[in-house]
PDB file of C-alpha atoms in Angstrom:
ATOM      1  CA  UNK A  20      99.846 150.447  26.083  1.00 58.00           C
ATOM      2  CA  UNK A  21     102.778 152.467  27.884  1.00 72.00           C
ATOM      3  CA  UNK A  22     103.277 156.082  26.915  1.00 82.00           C
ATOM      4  CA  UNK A  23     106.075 155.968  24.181  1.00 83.00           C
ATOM      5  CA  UNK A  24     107.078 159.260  22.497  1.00 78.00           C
ATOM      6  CA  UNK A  25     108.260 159.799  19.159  1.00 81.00           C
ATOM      7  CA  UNK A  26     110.528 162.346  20.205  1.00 86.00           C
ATOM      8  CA  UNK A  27     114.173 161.746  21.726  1.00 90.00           C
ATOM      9  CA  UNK A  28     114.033 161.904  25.655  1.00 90.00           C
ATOM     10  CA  UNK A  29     116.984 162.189  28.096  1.00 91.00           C
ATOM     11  CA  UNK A  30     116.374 161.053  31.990  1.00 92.00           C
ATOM     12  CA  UNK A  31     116.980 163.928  34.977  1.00 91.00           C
ATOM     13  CA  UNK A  32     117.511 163.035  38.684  1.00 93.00           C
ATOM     14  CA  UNK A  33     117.916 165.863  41.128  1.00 93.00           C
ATOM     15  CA  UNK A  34     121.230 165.555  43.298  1.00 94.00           C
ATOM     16  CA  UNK A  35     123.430 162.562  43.491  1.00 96.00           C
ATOM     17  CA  UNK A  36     121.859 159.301  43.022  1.00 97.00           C
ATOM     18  CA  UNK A  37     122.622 155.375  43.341  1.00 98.00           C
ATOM     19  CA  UNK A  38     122.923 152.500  41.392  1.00 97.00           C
ATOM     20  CA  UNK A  39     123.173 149.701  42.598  1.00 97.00           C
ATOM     21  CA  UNK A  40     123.335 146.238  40.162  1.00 97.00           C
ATOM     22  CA  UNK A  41     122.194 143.062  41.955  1.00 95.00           C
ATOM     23  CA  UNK A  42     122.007 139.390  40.611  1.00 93.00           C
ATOM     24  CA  UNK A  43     122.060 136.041  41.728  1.00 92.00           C
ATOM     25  CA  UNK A  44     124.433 132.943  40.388  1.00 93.00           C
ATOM     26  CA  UNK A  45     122.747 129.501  40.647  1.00 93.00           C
ATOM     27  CA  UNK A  46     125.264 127.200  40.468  1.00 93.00           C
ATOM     28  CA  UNK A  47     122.993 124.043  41.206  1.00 93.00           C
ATOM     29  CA  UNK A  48     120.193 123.885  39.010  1.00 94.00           C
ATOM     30  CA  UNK A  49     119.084 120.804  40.444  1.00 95.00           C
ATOM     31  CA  UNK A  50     118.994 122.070  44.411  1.00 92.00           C
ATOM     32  CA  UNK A  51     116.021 124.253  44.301  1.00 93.00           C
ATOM     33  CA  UNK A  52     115.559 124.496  48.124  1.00 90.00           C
ATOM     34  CA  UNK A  53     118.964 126.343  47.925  1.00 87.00           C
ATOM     35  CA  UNK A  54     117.943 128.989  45.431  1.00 88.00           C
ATOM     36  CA  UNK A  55     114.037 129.017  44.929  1.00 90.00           C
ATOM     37  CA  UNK A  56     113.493 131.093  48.556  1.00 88.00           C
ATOM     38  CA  UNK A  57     116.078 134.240  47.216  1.00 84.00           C
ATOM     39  CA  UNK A  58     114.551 134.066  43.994  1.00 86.00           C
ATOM     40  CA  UNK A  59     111.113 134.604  45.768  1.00 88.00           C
ATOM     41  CA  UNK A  60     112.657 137.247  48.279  1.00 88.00           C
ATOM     42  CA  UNK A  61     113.557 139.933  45.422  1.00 90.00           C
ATOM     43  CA  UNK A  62     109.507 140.492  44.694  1.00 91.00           C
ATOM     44  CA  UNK A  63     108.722 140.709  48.071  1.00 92.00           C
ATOM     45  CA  UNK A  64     111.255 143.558  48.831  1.00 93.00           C
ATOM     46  CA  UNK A  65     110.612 145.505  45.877  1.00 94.00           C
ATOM     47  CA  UNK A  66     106.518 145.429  46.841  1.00 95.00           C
ATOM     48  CA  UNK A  67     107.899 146.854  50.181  1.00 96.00           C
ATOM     49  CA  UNK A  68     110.169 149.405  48.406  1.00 97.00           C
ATOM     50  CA  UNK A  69     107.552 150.638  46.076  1.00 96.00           C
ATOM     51  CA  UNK A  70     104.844 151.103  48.782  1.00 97.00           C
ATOM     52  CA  UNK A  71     107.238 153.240  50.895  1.00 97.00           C
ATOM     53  CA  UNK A  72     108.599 155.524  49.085  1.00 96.00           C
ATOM     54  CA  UNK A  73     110.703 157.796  52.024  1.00 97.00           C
ATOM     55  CA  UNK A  74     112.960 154.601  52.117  1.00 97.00           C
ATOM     56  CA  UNK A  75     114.804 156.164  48.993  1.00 97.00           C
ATOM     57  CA  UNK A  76     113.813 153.584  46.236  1.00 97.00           C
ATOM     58  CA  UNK A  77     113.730 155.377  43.402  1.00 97.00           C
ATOM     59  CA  UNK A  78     112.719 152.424  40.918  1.00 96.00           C
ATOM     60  CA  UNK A  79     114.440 149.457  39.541  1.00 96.00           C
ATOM     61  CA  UNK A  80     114.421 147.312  35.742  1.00 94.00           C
ATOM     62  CA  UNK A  81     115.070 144.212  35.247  1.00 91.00           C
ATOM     63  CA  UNK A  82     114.852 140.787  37.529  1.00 83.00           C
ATOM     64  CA  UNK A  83     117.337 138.173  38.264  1.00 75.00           C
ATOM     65  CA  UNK A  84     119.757 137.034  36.877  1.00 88.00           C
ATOM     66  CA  UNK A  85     120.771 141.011  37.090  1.00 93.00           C
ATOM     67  CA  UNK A  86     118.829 144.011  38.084  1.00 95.00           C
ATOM     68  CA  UNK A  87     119.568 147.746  38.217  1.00 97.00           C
ATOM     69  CA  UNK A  88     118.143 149.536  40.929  1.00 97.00           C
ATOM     70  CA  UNK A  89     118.218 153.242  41.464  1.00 97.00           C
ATOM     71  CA  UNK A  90     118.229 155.108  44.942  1.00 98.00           C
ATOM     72  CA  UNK A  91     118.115 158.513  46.190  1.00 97.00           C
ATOM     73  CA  UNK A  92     121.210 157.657  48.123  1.00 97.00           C
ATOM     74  CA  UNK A  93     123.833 155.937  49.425  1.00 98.00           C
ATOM     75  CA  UNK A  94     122.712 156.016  53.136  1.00 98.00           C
ATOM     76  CA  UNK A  95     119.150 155.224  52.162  1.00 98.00           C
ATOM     77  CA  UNK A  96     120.412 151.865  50.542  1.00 97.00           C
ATOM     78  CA  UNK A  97     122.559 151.276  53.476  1.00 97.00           C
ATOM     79  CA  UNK A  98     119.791 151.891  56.121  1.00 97.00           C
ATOM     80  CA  UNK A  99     117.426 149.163  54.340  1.00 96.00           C
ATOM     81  CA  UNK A 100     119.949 146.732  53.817  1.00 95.00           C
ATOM     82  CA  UNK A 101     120.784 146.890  57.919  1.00 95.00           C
ATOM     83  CA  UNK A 102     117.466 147.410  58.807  1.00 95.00           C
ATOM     84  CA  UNK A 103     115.922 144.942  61.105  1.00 94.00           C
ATOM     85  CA  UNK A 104     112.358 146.690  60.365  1.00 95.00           C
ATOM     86  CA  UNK A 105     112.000 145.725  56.461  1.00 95.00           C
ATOM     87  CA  UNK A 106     112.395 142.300  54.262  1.00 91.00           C
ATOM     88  CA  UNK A 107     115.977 142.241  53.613  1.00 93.00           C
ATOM     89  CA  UNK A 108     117.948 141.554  56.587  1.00 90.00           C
ATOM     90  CA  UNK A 109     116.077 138.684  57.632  1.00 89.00           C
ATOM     91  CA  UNK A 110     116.479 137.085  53.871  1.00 87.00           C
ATOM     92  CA  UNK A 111     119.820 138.257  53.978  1.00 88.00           C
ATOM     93  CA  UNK A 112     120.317 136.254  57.134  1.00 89.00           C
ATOM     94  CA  UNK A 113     118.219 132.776  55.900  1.00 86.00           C
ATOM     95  CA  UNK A 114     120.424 132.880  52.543  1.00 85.00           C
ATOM     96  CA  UNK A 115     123.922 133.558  54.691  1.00 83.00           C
ATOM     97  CA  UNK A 116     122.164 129.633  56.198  1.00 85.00           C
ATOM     98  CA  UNK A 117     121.101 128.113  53.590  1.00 83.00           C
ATOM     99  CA  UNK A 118     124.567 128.540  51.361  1.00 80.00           C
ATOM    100  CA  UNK A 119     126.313 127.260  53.960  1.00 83.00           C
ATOM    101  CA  UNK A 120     124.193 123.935  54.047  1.00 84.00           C
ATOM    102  CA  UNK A 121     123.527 123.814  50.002  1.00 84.00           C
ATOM    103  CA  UNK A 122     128.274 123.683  49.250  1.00 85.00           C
ATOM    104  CA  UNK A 123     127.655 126.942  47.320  1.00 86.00           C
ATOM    105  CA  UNK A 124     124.654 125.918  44.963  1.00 90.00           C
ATOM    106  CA  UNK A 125     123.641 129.699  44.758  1.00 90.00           C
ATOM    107  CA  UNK A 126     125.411 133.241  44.669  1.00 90.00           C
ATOM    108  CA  UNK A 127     124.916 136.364  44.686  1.00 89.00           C
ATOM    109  CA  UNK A 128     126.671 139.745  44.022  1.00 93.00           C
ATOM    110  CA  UNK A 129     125.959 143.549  44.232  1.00 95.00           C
ATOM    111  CA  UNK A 130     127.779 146.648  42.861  1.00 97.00           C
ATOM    112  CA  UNK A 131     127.141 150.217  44.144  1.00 98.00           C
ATOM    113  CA  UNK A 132     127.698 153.183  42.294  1.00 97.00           C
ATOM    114  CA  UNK A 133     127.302 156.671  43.478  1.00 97.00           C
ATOM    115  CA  UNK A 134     126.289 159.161  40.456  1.00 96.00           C
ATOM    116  CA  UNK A 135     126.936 162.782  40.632  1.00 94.00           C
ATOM    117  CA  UNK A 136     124.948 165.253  38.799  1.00 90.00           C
ATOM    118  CA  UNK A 137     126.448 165.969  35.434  1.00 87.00           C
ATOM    119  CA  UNK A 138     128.551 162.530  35.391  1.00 91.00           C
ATOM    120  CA  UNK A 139     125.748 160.335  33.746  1.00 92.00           C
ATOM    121  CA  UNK A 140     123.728 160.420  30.461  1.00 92.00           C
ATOM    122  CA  UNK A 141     120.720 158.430  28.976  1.00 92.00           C
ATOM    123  CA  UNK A 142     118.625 158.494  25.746  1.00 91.00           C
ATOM    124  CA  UNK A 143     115.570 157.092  25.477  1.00 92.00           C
ATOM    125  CA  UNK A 144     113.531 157.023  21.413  1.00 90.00           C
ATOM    126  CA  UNK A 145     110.697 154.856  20.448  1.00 91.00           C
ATOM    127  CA  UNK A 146     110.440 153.279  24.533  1.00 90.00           C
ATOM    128  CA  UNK A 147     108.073 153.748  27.258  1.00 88.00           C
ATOM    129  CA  UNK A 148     109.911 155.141  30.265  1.00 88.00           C
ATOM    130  CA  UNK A 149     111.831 153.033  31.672  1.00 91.00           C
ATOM    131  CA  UNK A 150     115.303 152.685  34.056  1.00 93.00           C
ATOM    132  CA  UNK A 151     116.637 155.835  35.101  1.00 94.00           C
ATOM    133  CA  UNK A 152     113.664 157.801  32.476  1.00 92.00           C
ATOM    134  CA  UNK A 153     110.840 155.781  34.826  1.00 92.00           C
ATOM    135  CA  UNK A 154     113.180 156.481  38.279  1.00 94.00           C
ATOM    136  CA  UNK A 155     113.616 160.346  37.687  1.00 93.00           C
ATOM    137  CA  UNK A 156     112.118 162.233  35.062  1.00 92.00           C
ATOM    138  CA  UNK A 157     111.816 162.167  31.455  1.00 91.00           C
ATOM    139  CA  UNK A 158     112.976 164.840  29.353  1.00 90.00           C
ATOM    140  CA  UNK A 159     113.062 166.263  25.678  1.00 90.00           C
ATOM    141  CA  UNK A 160     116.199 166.134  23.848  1.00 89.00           C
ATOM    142  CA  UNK A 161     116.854 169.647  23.124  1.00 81.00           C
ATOM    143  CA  UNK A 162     118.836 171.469  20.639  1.00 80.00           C
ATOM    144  CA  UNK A 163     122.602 171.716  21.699  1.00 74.00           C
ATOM    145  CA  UNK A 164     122.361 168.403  23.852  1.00 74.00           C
ATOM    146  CA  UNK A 165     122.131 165.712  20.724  1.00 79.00           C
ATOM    147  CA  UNK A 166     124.764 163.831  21.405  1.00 82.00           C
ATOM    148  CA  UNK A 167     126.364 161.858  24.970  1.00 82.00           C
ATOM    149  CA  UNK A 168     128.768 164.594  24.921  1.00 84.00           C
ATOM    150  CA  UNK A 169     126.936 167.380  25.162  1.00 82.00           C
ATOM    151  CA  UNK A 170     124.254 165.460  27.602  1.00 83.00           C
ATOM    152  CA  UNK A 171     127.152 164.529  29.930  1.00 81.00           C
ATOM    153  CA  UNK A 172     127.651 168.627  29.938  1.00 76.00           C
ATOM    154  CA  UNK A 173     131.269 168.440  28.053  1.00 67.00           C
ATOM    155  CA  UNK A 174     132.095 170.461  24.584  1.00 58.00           C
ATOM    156  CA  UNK A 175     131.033 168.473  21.634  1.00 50.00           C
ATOM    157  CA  UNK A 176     134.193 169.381  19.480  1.00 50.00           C
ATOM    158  CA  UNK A 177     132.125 168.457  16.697  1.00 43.00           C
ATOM    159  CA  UNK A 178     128.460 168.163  16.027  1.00 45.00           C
ATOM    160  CA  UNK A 179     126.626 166.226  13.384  1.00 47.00           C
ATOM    161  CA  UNK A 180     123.440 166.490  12.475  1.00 50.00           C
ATOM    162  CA  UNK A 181     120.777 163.614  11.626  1.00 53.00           C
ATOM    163  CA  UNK A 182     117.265 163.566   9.882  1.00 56.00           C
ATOM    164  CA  UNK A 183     115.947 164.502  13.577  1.00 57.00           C
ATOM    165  CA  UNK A 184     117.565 161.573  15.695  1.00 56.00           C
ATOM    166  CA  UNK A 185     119.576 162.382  18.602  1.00 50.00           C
ATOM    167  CA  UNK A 186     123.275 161.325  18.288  1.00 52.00           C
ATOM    168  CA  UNK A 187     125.289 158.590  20.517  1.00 54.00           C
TER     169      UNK A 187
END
């Protein structure tokens, strides 16, 4: 069974980070040679991802429809996405064909955000690690940073206290 603590945890990343949200639309249930092969691609280039960790994956949740992946960087995103070295361009090419042939039976979107240090916040109680906890690292909750306020590094004008829970 994963790790789950009973204590509040908060995710750290060093530096500026991505995120980067990624899903796919089918539109045409019934034309599975137009969606089945991107479907399939996603595993593939996360396997790559995972075993090579200096291309700046830092770890991802979720599948299709929508996933959330997190990088080290913008440029390390951009570099695998143009790469003609690793799994995605060559997918990216094959679905560019095939939703041209299929009259749009499949879609896809993405949408990049760069995260500076200090601008995000997480909470994670009663879960196993898991988005940006299991891409960075986990940390307690300490006194002073209870609430999203305070973890986001602005002045709580006013702080409540709870039976031990960290605040929202």
């Amino acid at each position: 069974m994963a790790n789950i603590s009973a204590q509040p945890m908060t995710a750290e990343v060093e530096g500026e980070f991505v995120v980067f949200l990624i899903g796919m639309r089918i539109n045409q249930w019934w034309n599975v040679p137009a969606w089945l092969p991107a479907f399939l691609a996603m595993p593939r280039m996360l396997r790559e991802l995972e075993a090579q960790p200096e291309l700046g994956f830092l770890g991802s949740m979720g599948m299709l429809p929508v996933m959330v992946q997190y990088w080290r960087s913008f440029e390390h995103l951009e570099a695998y996405a143009r790469s003609r070295d690793h799994a995605h361009l060559p997918a990216w090419q094959a679905f560019h064909q095939r939703v041209r042939k299929s009259g749009g039976a499949v879609g896809i979107w993405h949408e990049t955000y760069r995260v500076t240090p200090g601008n995000y916040e997480t909470l994670y109680a009663g879960v196993p690690a898991l988005g940006l906890g299991k891409a960075g690292r986990l940390m307690p909750v300490v006194r002073g940073k209870q609430s999203a306020r305070a973890r986001m590094g602005q002045d709580a004008h006013t702080v409540v206290e709870t039976d031990g829970g960290a605040l929202l």
